[in-house]
CSV table of N, CA and C in Angstrom, one decimal:
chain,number,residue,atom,x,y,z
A,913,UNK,N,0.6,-10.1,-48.7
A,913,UNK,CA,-0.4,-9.0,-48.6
A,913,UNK,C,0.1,-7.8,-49.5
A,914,UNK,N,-0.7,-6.8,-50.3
A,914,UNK,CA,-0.5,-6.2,-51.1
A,914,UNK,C,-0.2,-4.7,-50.7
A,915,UNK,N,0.5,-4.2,-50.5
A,915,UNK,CA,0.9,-3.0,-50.4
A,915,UNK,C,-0.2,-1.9,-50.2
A,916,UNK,N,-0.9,-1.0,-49.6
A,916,UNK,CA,-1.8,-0.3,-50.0
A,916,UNK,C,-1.0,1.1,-49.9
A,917,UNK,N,-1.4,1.4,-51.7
A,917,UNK,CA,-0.5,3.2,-51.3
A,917,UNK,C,-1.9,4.5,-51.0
A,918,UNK,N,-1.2,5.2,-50.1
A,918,UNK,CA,-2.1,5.9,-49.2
A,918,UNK,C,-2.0,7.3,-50.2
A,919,UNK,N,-3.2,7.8,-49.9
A,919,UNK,CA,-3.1,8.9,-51.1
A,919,UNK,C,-2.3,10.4,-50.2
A,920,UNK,N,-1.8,10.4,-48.9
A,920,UNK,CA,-1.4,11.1,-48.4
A,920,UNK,C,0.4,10.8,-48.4
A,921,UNK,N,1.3,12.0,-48.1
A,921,UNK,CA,2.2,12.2,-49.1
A,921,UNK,C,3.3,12.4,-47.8
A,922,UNK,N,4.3,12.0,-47.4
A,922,UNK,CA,5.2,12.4,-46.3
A,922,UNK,C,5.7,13.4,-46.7
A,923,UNK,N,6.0,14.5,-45.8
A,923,UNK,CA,6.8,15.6,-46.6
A,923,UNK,C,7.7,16.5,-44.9
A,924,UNK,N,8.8,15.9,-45.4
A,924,UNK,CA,9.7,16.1,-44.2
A,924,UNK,C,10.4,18.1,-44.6
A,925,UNK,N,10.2,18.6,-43.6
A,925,UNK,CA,10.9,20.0,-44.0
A,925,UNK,C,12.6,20.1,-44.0
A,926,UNK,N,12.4,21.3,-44.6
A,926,UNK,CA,14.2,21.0,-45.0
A,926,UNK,C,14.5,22.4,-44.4
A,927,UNK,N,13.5,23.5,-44.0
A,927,UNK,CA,14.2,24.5,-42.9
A,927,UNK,C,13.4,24.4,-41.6
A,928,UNK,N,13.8,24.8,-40.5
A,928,UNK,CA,12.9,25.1,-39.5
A,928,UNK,C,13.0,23.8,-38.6
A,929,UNK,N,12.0,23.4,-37.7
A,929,UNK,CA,11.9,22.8,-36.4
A,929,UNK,C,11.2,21.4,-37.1
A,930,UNK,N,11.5,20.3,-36.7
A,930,UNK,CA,10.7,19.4,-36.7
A,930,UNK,C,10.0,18.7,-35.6
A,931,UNK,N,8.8,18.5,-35.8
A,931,UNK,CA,7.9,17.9,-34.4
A,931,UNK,C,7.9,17.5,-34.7
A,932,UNK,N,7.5,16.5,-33.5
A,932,UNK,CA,7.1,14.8,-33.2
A,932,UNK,C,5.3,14.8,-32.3
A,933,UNK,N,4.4,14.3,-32.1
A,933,UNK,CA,3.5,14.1,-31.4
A,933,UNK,C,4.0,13.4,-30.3
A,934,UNK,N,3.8,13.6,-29.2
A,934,UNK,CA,4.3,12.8,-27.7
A,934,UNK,C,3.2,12.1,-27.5
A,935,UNK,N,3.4,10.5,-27.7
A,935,UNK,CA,2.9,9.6,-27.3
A,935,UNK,C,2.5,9.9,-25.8
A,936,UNK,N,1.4,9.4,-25.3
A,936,UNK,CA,1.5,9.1,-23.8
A,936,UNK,C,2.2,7.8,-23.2
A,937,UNK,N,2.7,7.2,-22.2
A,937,UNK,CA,3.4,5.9,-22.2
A,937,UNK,C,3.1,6.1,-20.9
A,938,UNK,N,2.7,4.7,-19.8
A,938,UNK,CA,2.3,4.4,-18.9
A,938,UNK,C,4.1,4.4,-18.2
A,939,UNK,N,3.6,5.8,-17.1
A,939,UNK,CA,4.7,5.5,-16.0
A,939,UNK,C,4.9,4.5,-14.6
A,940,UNK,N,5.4,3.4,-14.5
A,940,UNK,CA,5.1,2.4,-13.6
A,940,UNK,C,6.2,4.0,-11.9
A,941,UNK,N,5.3,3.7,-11.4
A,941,UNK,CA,6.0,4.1,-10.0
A,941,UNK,C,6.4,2.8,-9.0
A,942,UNK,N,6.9,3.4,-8.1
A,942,UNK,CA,7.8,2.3,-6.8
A,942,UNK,C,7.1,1.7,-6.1
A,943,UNK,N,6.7,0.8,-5.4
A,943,UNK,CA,5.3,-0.5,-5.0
A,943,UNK,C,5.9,0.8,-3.3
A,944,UNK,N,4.7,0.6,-3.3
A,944,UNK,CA,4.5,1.3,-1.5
A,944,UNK,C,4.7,0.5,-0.9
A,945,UNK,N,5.2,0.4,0.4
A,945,UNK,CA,5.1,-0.7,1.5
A,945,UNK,C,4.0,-0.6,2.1
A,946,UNK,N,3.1,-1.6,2.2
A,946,UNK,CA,1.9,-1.1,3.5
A,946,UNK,C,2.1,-2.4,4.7
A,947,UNK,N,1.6,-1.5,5.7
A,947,UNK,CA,2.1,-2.3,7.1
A,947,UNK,C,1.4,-3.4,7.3
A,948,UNK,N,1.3,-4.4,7.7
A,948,UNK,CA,0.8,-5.9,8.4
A,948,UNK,C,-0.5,-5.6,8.2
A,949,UNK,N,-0.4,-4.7,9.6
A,949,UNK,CA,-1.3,-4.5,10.8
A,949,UNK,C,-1.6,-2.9,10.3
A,950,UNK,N,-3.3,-2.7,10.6
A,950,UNK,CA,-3.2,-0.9,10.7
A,950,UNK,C,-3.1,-0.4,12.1
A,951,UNK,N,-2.9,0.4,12.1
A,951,UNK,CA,-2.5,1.5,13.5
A,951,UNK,C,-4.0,0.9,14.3
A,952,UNK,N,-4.8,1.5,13.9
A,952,UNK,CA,-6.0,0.7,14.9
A,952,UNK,C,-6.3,-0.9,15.5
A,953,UNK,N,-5.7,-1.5,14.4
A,953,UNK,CA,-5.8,-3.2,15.2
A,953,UNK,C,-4.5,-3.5,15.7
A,954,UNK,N,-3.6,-2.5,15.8
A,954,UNK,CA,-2.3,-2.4,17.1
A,954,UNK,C,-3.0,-2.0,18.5
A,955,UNK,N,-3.4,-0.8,17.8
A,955,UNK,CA,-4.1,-0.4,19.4
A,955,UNK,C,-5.1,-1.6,20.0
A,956,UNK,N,-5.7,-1.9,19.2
A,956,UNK,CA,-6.9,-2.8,19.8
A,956,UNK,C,-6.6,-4.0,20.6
A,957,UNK,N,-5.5,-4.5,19.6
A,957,UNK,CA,-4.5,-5.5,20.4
A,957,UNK,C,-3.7,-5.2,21.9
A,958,UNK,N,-3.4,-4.3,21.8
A,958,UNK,CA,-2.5,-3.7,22.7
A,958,UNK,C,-3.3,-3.2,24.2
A,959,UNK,N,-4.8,-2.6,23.8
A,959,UNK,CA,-6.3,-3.0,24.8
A,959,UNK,C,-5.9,-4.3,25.5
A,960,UNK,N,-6.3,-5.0,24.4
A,960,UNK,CA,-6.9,-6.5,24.6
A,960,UNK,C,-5.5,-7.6,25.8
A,961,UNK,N,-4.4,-7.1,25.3
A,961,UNK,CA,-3.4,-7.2,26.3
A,961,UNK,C,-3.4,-6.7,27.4
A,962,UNK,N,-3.7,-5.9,27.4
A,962,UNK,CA,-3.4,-5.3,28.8
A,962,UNK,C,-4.6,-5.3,30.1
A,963,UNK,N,-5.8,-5.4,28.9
A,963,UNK,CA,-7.0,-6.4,29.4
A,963,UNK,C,-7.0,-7.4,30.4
A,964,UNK,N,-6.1,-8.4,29.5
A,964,UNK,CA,-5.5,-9.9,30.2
A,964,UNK,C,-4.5,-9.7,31.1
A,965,UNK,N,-3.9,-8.9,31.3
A,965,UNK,CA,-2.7,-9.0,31.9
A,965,UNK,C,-4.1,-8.1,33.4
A,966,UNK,N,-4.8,-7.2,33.5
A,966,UNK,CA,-5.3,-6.7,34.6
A,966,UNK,C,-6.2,-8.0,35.1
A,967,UNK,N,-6.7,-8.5,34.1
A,967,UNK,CA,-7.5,-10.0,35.0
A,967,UNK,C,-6.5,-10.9,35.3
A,968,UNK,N,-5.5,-11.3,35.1
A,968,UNK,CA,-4.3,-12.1,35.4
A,968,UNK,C,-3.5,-11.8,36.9
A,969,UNK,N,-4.0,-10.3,36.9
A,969,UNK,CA,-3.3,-9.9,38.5
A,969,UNK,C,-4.4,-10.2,39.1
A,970,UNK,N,-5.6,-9.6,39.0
A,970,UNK,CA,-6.7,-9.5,39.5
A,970,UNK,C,-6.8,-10.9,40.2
A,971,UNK,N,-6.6,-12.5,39.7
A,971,UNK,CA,-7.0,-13.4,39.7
A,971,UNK,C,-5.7,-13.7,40.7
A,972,UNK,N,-4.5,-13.5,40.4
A,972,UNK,CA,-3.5,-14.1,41.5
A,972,UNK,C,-3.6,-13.3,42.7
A,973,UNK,N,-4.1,-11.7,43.0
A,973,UNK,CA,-4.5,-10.9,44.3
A,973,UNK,C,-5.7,-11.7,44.6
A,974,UNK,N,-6.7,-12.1,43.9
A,974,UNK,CA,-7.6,-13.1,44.5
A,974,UNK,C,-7.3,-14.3,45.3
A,975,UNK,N,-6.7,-15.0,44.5
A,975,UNK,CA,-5.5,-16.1,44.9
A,975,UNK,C,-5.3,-16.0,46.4
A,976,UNK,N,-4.1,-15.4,46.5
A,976,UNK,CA,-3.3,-14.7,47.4
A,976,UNK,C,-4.5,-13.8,48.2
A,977,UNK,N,-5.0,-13.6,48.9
A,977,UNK,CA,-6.2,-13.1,49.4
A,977,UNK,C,-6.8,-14.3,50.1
A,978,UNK,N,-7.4,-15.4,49.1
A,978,UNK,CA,-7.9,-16.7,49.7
A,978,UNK,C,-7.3,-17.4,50.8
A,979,UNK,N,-5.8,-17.7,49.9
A,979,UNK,CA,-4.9,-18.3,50.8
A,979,UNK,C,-4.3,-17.6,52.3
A,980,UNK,N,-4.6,-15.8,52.1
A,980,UNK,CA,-4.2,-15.4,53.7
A,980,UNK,C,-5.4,-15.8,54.5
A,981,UNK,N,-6.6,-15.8,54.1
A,981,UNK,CA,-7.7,-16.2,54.8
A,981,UNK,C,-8.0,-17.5,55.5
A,982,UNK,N,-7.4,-18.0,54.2
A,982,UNK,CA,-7.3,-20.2,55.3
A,982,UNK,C,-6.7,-19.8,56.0
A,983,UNK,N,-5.7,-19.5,56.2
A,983,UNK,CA,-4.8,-19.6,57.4
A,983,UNK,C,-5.2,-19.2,58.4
């Protein structure tokens, strides 16, 4: 491929400050942890347990109830 000369002219200084243009460059940051579960479907679970566990008594005080009554 043939060289194309550009009609613009590099011209580096020889007193004073040299700039550069600052690229922008994509900063990757640190992966977040996110939880399983959110805080609301803990609670809801934690309802829903304790739900079962009040019909689970409920059902053996039934139980136990029936059985004082045969006798």
């Amino acid at each position: 491929m043939p060289e194309v000369k550009s009609i613009f002219r590099e011209v580096l200084p020889k007193q004073g400050q040299l700039s550069m243009e600052d690229v922008p460059t994509m900063v990757l940051c640190k992966p977040k942890l996110l939880p399983l579960k959110s805080v609301t479907l803990e609670k809801l679970e934690k309802m829903q347990m304790e739900a079962q566990e009040a019909v689970k008594q409920q059902e053996l005080a039934m139980k136990g109830a029936v059985a004082v009554d045969a006798q």
